[in-house]
PDB file of C-alpha atoms and ligand atoms in Angstrom:
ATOM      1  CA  UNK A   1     -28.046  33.637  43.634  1.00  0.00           C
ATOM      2  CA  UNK A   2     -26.500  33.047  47.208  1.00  0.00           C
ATOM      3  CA  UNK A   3     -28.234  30.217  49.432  1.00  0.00           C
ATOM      4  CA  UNK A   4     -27.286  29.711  53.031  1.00  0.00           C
ATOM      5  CA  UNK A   5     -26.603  26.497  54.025  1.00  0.00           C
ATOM      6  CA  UNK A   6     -28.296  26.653  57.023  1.00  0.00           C
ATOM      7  CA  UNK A   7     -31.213  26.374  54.561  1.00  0.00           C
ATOM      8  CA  UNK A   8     -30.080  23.707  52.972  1.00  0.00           C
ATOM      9  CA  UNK A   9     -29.843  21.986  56.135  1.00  0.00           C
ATOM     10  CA  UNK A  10     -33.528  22.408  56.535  1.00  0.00           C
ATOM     11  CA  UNK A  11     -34.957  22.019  52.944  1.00  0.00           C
ATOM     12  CA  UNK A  12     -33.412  18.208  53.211  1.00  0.00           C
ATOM     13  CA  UNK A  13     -34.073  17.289  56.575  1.00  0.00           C
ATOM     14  CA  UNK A  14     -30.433  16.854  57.082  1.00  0.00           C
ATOM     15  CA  UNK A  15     -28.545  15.553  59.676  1.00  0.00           C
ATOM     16  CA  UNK A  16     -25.332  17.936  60.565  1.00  0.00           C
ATOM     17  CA  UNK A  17     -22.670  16.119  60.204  1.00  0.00           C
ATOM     18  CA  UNK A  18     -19.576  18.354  60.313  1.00  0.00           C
ATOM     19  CA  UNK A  19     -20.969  22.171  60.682  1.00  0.00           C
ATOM     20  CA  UNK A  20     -17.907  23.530  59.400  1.00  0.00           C
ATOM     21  CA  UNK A  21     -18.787  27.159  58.380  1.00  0.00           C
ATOM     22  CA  UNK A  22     -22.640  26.656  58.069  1.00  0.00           C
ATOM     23  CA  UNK A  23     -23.172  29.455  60.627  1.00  0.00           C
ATOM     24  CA  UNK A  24     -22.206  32.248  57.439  1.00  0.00           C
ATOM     25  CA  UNK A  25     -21.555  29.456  54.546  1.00  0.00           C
ATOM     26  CA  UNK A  26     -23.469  30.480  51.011  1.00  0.00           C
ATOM     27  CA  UNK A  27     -23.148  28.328  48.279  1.00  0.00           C
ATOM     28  CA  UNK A  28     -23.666  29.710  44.931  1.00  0.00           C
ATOM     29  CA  UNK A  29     -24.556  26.943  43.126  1.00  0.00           C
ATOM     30  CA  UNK A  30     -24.532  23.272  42.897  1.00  0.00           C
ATOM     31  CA  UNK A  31     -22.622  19.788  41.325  1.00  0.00           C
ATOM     32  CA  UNK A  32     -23.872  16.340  42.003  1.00  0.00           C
ATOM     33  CA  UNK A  33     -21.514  13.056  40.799  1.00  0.00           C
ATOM     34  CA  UNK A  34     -20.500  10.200  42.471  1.00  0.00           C
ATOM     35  CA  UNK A  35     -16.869   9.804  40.383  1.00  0.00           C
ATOM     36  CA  UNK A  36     -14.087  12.077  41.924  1.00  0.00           C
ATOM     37  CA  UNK A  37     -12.276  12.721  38.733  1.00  0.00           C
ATOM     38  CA  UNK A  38     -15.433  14.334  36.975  1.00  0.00           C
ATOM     39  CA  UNK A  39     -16.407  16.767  40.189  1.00  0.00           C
ATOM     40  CA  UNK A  40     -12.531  17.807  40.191  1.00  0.00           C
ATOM     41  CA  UNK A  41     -12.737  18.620  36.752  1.00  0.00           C
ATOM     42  CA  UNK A  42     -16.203  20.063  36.299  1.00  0.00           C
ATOM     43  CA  UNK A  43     -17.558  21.260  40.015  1.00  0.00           C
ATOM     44  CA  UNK A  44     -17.297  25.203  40.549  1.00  0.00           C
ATOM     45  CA  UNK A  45     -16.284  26.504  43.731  1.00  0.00           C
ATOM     46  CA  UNK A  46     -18.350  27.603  46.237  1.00  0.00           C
ATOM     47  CA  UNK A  47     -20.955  24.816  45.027  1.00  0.00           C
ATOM     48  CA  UNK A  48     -22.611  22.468  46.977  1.00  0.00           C
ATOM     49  CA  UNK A  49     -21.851  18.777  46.354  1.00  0.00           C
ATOM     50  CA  UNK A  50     -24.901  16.319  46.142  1.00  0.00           C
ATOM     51  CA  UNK A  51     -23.136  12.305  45.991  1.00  0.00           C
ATOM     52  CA  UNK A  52     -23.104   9.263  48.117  1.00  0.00           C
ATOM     53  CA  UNK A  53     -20.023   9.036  48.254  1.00  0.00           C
ATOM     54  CA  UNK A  54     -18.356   9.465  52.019  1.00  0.00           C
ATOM     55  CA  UNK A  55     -14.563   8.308  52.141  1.00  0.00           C
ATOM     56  CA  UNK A  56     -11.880  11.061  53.089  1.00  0.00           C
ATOM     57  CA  UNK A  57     -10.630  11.552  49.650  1.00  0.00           C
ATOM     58  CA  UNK A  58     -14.412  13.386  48.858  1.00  0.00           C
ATOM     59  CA  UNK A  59     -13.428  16.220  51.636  1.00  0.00           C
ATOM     60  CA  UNK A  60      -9.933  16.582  50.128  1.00  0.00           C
ATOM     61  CA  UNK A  61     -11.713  17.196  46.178  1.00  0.00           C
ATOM     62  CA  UNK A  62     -14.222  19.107  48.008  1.00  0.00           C
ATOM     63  CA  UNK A  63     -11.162  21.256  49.076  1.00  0.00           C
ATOM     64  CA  UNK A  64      -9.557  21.539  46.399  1.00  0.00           C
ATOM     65  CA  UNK A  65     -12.691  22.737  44.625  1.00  0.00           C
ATOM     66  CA  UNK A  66     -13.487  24.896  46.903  1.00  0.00           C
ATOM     67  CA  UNK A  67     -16.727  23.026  47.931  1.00  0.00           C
ATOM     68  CA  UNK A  68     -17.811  24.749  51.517  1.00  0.00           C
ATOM     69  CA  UNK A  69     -20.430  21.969  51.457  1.00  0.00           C
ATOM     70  CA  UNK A  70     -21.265  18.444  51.187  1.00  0.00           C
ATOM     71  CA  UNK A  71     -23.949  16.436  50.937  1.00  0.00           C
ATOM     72  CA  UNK A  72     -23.941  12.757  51.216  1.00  0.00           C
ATOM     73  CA  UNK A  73     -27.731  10.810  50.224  1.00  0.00           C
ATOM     74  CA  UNK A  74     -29.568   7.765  51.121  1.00  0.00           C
ATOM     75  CA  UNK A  75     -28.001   8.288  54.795  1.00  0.00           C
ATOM     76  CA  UNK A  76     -24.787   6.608  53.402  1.00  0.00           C
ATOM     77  CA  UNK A  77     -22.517   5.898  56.299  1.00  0.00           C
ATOM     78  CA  UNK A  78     -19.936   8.432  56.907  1.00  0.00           C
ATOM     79  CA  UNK A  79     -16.396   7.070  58.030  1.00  0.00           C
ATOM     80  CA  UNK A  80     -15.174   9.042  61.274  1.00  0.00           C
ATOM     81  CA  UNK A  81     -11.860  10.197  59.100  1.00  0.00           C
ATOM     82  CA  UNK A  82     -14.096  12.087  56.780  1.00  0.00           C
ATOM     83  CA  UNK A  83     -15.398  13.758  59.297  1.00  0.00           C
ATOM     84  CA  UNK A  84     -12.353  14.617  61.049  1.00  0.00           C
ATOM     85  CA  UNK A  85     -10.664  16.054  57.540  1.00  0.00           C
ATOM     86  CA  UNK A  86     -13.655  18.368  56.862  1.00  0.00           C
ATOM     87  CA  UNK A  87     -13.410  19.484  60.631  1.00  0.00           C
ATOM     88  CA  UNK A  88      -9.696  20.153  59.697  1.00  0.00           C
ATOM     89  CA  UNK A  89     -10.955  22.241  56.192  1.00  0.00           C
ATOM     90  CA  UNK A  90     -13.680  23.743  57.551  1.00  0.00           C
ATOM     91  CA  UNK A  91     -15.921  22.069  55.758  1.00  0.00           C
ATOM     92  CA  UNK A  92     -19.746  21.453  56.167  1.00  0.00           C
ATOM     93  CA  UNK A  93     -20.936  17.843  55.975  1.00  0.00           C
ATOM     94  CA  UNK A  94     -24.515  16.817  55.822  1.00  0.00           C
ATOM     95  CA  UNK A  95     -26.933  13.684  55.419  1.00  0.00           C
ATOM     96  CA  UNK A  96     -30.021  13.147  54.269  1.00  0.00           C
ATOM     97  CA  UNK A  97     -32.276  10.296  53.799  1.00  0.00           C
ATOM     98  CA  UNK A  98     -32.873  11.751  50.543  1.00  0.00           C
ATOM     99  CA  UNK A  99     -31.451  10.513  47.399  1.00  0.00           C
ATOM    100  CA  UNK A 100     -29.122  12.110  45.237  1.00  0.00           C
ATOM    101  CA  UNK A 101     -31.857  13.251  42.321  1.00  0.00           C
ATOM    102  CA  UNK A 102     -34.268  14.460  45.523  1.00  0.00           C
ATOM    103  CA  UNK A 103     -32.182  15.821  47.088  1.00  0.00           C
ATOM    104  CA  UNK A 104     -31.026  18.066  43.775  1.00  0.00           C
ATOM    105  CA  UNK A 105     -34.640  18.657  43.436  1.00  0.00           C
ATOM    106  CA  UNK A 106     -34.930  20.366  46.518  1.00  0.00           C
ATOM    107  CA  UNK A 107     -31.973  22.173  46.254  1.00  0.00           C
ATOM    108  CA  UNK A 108     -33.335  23.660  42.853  1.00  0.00           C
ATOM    109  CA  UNK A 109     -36.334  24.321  45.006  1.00  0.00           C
ATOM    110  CA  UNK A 110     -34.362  26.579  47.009  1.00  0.00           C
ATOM    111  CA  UNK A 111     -33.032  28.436  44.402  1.00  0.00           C
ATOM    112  CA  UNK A 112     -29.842  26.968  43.765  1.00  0.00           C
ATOM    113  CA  UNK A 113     -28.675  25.966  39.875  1.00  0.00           C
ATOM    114  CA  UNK A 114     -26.501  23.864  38.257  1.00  0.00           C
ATOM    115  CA  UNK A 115     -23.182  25.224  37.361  1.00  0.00           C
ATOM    116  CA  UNK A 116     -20.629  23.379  35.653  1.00  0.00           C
ATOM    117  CA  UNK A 117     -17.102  24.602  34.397  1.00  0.00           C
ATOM    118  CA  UNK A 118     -14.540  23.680  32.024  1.00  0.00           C
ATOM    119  CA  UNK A 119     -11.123  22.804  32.718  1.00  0.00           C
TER     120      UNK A 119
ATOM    121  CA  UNK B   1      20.050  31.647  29.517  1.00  0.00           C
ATOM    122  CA  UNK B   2      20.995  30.813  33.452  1.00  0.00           C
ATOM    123  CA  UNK B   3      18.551  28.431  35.366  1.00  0.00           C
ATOM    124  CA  UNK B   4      16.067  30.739  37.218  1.00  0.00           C
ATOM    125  CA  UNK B   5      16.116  29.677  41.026  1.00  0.00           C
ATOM    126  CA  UNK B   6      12.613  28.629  41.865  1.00  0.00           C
ATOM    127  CA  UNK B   7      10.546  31.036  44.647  1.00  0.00           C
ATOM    128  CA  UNK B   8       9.523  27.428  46.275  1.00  0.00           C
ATOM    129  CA  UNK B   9      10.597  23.989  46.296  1.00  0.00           C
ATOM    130  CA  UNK B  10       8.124  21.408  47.814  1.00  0.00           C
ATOM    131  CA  UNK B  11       8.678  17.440  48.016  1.00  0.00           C
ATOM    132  CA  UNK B  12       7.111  15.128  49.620  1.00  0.00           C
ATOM    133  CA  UNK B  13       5.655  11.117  49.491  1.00  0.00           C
ATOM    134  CA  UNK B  14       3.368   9.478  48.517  1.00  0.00           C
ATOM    135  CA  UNK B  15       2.272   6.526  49.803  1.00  0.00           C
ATOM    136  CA  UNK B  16       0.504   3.859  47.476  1.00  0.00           C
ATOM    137  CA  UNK B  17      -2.837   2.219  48.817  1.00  0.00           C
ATOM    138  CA  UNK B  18      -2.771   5.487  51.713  1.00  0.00           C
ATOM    139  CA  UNK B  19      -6.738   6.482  51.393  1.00  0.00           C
ATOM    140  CA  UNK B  20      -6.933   8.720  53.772  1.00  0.00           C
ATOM    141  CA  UNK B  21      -3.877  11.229  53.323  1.00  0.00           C
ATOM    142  CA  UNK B  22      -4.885  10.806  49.602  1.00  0.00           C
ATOM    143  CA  UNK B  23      -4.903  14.491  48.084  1.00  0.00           C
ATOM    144  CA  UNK B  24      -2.942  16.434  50.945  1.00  0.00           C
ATOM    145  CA  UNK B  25       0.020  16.713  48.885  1.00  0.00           C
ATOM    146  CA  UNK B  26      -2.197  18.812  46.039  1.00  0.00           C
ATOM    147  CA  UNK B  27      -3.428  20.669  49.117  1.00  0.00           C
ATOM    148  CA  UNK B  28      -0.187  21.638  50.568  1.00  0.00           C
ATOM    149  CA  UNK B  29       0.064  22.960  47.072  1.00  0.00           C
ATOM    150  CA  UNK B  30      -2.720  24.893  46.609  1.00  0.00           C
ATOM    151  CA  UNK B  31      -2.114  26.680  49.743  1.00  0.00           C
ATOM    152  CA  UNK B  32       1.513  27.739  48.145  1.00  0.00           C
ATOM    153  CA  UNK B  33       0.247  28.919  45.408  1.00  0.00           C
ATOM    154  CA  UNK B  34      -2.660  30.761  47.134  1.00  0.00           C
ATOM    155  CA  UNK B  35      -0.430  32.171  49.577  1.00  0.00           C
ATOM    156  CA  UNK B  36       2.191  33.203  46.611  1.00  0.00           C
ATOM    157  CA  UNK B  37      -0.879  35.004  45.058  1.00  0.00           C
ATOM    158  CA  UNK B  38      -1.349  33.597  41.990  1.00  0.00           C
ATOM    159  CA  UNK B  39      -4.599  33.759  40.299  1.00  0.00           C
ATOM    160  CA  UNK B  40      -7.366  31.679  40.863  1.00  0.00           C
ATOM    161  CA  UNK B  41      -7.972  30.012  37.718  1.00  0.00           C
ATOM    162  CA  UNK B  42      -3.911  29.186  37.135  1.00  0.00           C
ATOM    163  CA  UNK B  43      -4.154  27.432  40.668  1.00  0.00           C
ATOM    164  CA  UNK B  44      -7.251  25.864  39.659  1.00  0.00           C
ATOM    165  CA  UNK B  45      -5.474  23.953  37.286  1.00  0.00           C
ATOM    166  CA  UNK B  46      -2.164  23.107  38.952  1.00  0.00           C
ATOM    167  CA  UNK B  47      -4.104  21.619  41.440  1.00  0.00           C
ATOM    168  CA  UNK B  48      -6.520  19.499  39.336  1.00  0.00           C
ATOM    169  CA  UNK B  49      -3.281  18.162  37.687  1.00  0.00           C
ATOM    170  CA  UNK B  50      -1.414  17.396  40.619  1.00  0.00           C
ATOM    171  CA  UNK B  51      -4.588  15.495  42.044  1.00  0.00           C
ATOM    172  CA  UNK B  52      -4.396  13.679  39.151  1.00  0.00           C
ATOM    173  CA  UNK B  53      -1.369  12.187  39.298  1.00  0.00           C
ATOM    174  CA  UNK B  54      -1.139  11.790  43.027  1.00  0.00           C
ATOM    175  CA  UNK B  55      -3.965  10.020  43.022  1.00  0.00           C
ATOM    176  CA  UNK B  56      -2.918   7.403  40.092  1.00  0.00           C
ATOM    177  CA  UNK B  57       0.155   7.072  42.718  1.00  0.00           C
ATOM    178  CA  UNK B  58      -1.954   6.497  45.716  1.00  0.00           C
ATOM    179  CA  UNK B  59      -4.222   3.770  42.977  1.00  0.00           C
ATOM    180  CA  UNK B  60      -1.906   2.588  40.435  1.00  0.00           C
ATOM    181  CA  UNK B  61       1.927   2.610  42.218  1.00  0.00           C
ATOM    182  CA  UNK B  62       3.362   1.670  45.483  1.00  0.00           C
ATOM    183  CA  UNK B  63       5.144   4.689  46.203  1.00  0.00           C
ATOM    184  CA  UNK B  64       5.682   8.061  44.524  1.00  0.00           C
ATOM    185  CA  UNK B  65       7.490  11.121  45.475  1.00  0.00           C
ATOM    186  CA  UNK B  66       6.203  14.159  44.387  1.00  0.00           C
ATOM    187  CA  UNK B  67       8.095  17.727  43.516  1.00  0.00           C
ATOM    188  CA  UNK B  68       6.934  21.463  43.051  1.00  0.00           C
ATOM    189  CA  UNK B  69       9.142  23.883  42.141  1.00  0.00           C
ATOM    190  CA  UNK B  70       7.261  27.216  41.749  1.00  0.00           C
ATOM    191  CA  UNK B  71       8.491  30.496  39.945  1.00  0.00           C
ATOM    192  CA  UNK B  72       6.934  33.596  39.632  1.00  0.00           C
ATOM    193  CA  UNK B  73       5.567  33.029  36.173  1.00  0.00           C
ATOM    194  CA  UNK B  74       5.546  29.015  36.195  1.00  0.00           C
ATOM    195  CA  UNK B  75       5.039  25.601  37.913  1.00  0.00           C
ATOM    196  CA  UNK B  76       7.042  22.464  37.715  1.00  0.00           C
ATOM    197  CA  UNK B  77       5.788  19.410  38.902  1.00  0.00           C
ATOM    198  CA  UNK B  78       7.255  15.773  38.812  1.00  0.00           C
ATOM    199  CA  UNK B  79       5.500  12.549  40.166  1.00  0.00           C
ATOM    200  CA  UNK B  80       8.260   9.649  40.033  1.00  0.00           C
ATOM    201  CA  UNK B  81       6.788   6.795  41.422  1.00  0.00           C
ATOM    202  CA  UNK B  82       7.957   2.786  41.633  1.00  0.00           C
ATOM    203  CA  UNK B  83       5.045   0.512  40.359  1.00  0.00           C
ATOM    204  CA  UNK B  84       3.488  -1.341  37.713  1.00  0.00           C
ATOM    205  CA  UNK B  85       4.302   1.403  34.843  1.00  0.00           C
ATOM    206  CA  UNK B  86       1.890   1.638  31.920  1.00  0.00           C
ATOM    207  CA  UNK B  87       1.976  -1.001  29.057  1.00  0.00           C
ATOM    208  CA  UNK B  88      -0.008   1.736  26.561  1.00  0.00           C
ATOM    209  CA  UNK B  89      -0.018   5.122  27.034  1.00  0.00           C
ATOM    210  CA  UNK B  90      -1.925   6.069  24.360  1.00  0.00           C
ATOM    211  CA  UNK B  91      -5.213   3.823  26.066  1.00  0.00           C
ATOM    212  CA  UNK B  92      -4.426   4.739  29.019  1.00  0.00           C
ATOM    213  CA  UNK B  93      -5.037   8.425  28.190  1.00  0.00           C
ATOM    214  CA  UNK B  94      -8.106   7.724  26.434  1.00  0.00           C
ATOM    215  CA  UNK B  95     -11.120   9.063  28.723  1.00  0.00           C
ATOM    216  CA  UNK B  96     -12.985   6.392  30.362  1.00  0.00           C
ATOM    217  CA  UNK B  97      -9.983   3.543  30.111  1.00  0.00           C
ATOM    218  CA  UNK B  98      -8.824   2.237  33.642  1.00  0.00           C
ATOM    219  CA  UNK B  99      -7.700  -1.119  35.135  1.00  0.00           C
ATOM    220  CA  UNK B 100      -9.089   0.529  38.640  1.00  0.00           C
ATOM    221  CA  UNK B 101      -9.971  -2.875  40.629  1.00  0.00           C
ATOM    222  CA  UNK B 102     -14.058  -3.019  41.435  1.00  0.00           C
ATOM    223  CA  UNK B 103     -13.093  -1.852  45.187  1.00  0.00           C
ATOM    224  CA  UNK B 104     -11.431   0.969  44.434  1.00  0.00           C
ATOM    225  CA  UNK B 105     -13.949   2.242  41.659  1.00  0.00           C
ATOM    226  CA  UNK B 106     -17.075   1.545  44.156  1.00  0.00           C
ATOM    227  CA  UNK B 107     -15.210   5.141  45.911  1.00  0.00           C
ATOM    228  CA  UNK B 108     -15.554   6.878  42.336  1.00  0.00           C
ATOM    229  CA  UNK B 109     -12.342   6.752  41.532  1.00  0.00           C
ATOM    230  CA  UNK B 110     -11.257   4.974  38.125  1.00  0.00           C
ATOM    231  CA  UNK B 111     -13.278   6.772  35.986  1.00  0.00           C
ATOM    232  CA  UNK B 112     -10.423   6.947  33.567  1.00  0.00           C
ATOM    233  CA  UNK B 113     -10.202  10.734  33.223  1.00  0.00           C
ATOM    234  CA  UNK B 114      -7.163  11.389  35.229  1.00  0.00           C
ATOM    235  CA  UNK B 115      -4.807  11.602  32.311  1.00  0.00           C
ATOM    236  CA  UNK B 116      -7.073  13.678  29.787  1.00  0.00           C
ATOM    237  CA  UNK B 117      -8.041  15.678  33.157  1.00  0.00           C
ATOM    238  CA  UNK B 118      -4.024  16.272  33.493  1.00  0.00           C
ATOM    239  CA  UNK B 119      -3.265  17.021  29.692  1.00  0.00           C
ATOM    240  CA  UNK B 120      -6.252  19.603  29.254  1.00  0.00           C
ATOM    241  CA  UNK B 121      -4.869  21.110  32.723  1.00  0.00           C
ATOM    242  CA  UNK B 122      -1.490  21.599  31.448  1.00  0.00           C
ATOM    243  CA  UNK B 123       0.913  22.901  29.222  1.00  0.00           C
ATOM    244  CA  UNK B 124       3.171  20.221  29.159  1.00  0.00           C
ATOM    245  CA  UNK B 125       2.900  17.144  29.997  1.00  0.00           C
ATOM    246  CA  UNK B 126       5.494  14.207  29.813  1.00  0.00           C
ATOM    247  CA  UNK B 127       4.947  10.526  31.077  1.00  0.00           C
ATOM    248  CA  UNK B 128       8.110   8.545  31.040  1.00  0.00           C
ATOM    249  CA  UNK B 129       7.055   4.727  31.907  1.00  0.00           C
ATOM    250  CA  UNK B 130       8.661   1.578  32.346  1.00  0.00           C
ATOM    251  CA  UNK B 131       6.744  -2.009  33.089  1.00  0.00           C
ATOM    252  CA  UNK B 132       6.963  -2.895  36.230  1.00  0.00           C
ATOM    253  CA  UNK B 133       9.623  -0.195  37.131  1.00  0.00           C
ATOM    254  CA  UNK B 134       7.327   2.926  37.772  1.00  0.00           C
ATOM    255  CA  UNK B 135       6.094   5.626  35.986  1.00  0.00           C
ATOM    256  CA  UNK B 136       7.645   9.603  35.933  1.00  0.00           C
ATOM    257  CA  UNK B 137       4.671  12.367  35.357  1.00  0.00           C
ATOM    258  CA  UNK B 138       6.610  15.793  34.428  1.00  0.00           C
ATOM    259  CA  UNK B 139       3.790  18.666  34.147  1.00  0.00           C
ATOM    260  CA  UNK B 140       4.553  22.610  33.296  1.00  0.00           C
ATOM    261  CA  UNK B 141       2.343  25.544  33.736  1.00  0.00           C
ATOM    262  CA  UNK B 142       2.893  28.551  32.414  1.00  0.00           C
ATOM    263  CA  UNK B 143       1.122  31.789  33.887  1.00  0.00           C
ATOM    264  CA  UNK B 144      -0.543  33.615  30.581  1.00  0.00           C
ATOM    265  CA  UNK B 145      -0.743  37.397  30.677  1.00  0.00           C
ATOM    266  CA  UNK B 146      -4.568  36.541  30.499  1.00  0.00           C
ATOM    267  CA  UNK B 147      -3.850  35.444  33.689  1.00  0.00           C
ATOM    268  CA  UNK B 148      -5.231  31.598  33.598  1.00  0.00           C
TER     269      UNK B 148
HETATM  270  N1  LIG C 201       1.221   6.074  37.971  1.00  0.00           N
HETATM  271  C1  LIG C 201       0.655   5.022  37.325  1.00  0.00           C
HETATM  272  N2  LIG C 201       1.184   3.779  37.466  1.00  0.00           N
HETATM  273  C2  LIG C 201       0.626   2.729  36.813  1.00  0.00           C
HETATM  274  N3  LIG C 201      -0.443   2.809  36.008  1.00  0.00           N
HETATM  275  C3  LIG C 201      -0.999   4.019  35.825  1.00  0.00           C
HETATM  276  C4  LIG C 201      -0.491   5.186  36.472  1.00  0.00           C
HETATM  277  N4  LIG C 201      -1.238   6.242  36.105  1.00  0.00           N
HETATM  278  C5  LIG C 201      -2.169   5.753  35.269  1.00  0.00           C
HETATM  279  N5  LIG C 201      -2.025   4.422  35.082  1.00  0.00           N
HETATM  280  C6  LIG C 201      -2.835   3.541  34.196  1.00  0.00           C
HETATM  281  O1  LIG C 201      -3.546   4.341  33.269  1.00  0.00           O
HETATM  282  C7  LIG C 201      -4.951   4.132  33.440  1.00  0.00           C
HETATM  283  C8  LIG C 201      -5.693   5.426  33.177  1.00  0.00           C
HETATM  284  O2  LIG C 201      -5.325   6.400  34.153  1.00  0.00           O
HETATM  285  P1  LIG C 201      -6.348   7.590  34.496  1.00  0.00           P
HETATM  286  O3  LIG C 201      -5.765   8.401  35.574  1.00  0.00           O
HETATM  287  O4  LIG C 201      -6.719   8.279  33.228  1.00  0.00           O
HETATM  288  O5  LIG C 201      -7.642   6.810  35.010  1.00  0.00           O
HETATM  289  P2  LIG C 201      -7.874   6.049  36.401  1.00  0.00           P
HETATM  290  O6  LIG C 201      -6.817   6.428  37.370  1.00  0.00           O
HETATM  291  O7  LIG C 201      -8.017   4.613  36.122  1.00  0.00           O
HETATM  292  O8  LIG C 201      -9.273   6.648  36.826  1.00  0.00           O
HETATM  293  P3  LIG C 201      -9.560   8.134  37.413  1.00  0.00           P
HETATM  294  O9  LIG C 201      -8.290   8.912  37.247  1.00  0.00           O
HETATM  295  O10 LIG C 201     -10.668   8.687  36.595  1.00  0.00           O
HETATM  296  O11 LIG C 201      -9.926   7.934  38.836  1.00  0.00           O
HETATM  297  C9  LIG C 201      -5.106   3.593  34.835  1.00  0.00           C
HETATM  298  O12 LIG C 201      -6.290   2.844  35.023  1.00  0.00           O
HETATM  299  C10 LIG C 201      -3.858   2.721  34.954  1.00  0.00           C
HETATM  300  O13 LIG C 201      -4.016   1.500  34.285  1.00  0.00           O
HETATM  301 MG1  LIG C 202      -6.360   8.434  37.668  1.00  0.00          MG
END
């Protein structure tokens, strides 16, 4: 199942960060992790990424994933160069006072599932 | 048989302690292969490997360089870098082993998975290390006719 992200934005009271290609973005399903080396190795593209992590190194695993979307909980603060790399990817950023396991609750809300792959 | 020239040759630096180009070497990369049209799932893991070791560069060396030589059925990649080498391979490939300083693993990296991550990514895999010299990460990928 296909979820916009445009209602992703909504179901978690997000702020937009980065819009990147949230105008047509779809995510397909979803990953959440905070360590780098377990998304690269187990996220699927075209998921969206639940963590609280927000240095520039999460846009460039997001893109190498394939991750059209991230979202970064508890309204952790986003450095400016993370922003400007997913501008530069085309990525969608977004933030949300929510934490990581409510904010994957209201994703699964939506519709979206878990989907994990192995390397 | 005669050394098959490769379709692409990439090289490039890598800077140790660099943060924010961190990963735009495996990037560069991916786009090669995408644009060379290989499938999905082969790039897939090229890339998680080459991640991998860039990013013990950037975490774990001072300075790396990193090659890609790509041919129509195979990838090459090397990652010589000058640093601290590794005193014991065989713990430092076991999964969730890493000297990763607190700073650096309050961004999520030192896990410890970036050498099993590499090894399950690739076909071959050689690590040539020397203490305090620097460490050389030689990875081949072979294209399967079932295409991964
Ligand atoms: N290029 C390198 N130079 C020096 N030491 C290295 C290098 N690569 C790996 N190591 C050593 O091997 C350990 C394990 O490496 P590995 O990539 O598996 O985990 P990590 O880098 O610590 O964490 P992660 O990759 O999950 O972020 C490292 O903590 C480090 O001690
Ligand atoms: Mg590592």
């Amino acid at each position: 199942m296909k979820v916009r992200i445009r209602d992703i934005v909504e179901a978690l009271g997000a702020l937009v960060l980065v819009a990147g290609e949230m105008e047509r973005g779809e995510v397909s399903g979803g990953y959440c992790g905070d360590l780098l080396s377990d998304c690269i190795a187990n996220a699927e593209e075209g998921s969206v990424w639940v963590t609280v992590q927000s240095h520039p190194n999460v846009v460039a695993v997001a893109s190498l994933v394939g991750i059209p979307c991230i979202v970064i909980t508890n309204n952790q603060e986003v450095q400016e160069q993370t922003l400007e790399k997913a501008r530069e990817q085309g990525i969608t950023i977004l933030k949300t006072p929510l934490s990581s396991f409510e904010a994957v609750s209201a994703l699964s809300r939506l519709g979206i599932s878990g989907k994990k792959r192995h390397v | 048989m005669p050394e098959e020239h490769p379709l692409i040759e990439m090289e490039r630096e890598i800077a140790g302690g660099d943060f924010q180009r961190a990963g735009d070497v495996s990037s560069e990369l991916k786009n090669i292969l995408q644009r060379a049209g290989f499938p999905p799932a082969f790039n897939r893991r090229v890339v998680i490997a080459s991640y991998e070791a860039e990013m013990n560069v950037v975490i774990h060396a001072y300075r790396g360089v990193f090659r890609a030589r790509v041919y129509s059925d195979r990838v090459h990649v090397e990652i010589d870098d000058q640093g601290p080498g590794i005193p014991d391979l065989e713990l430092a490939f076991q999964e969730g082993y890493s000297t990763a300083p607190p700073h650096i693993r309050e961004m999520g990296f030192g896990a410890g998975y970036g050498l099993s991550n590499m090894k399950k990514c690739s076909d071959v895999l050689v690590i040539d290390t020397r203490v305090q010299e620097g460490t050389k990460v030689v990875m081949d990928f072979f294209l399967s006719p079932s295409n991964s």
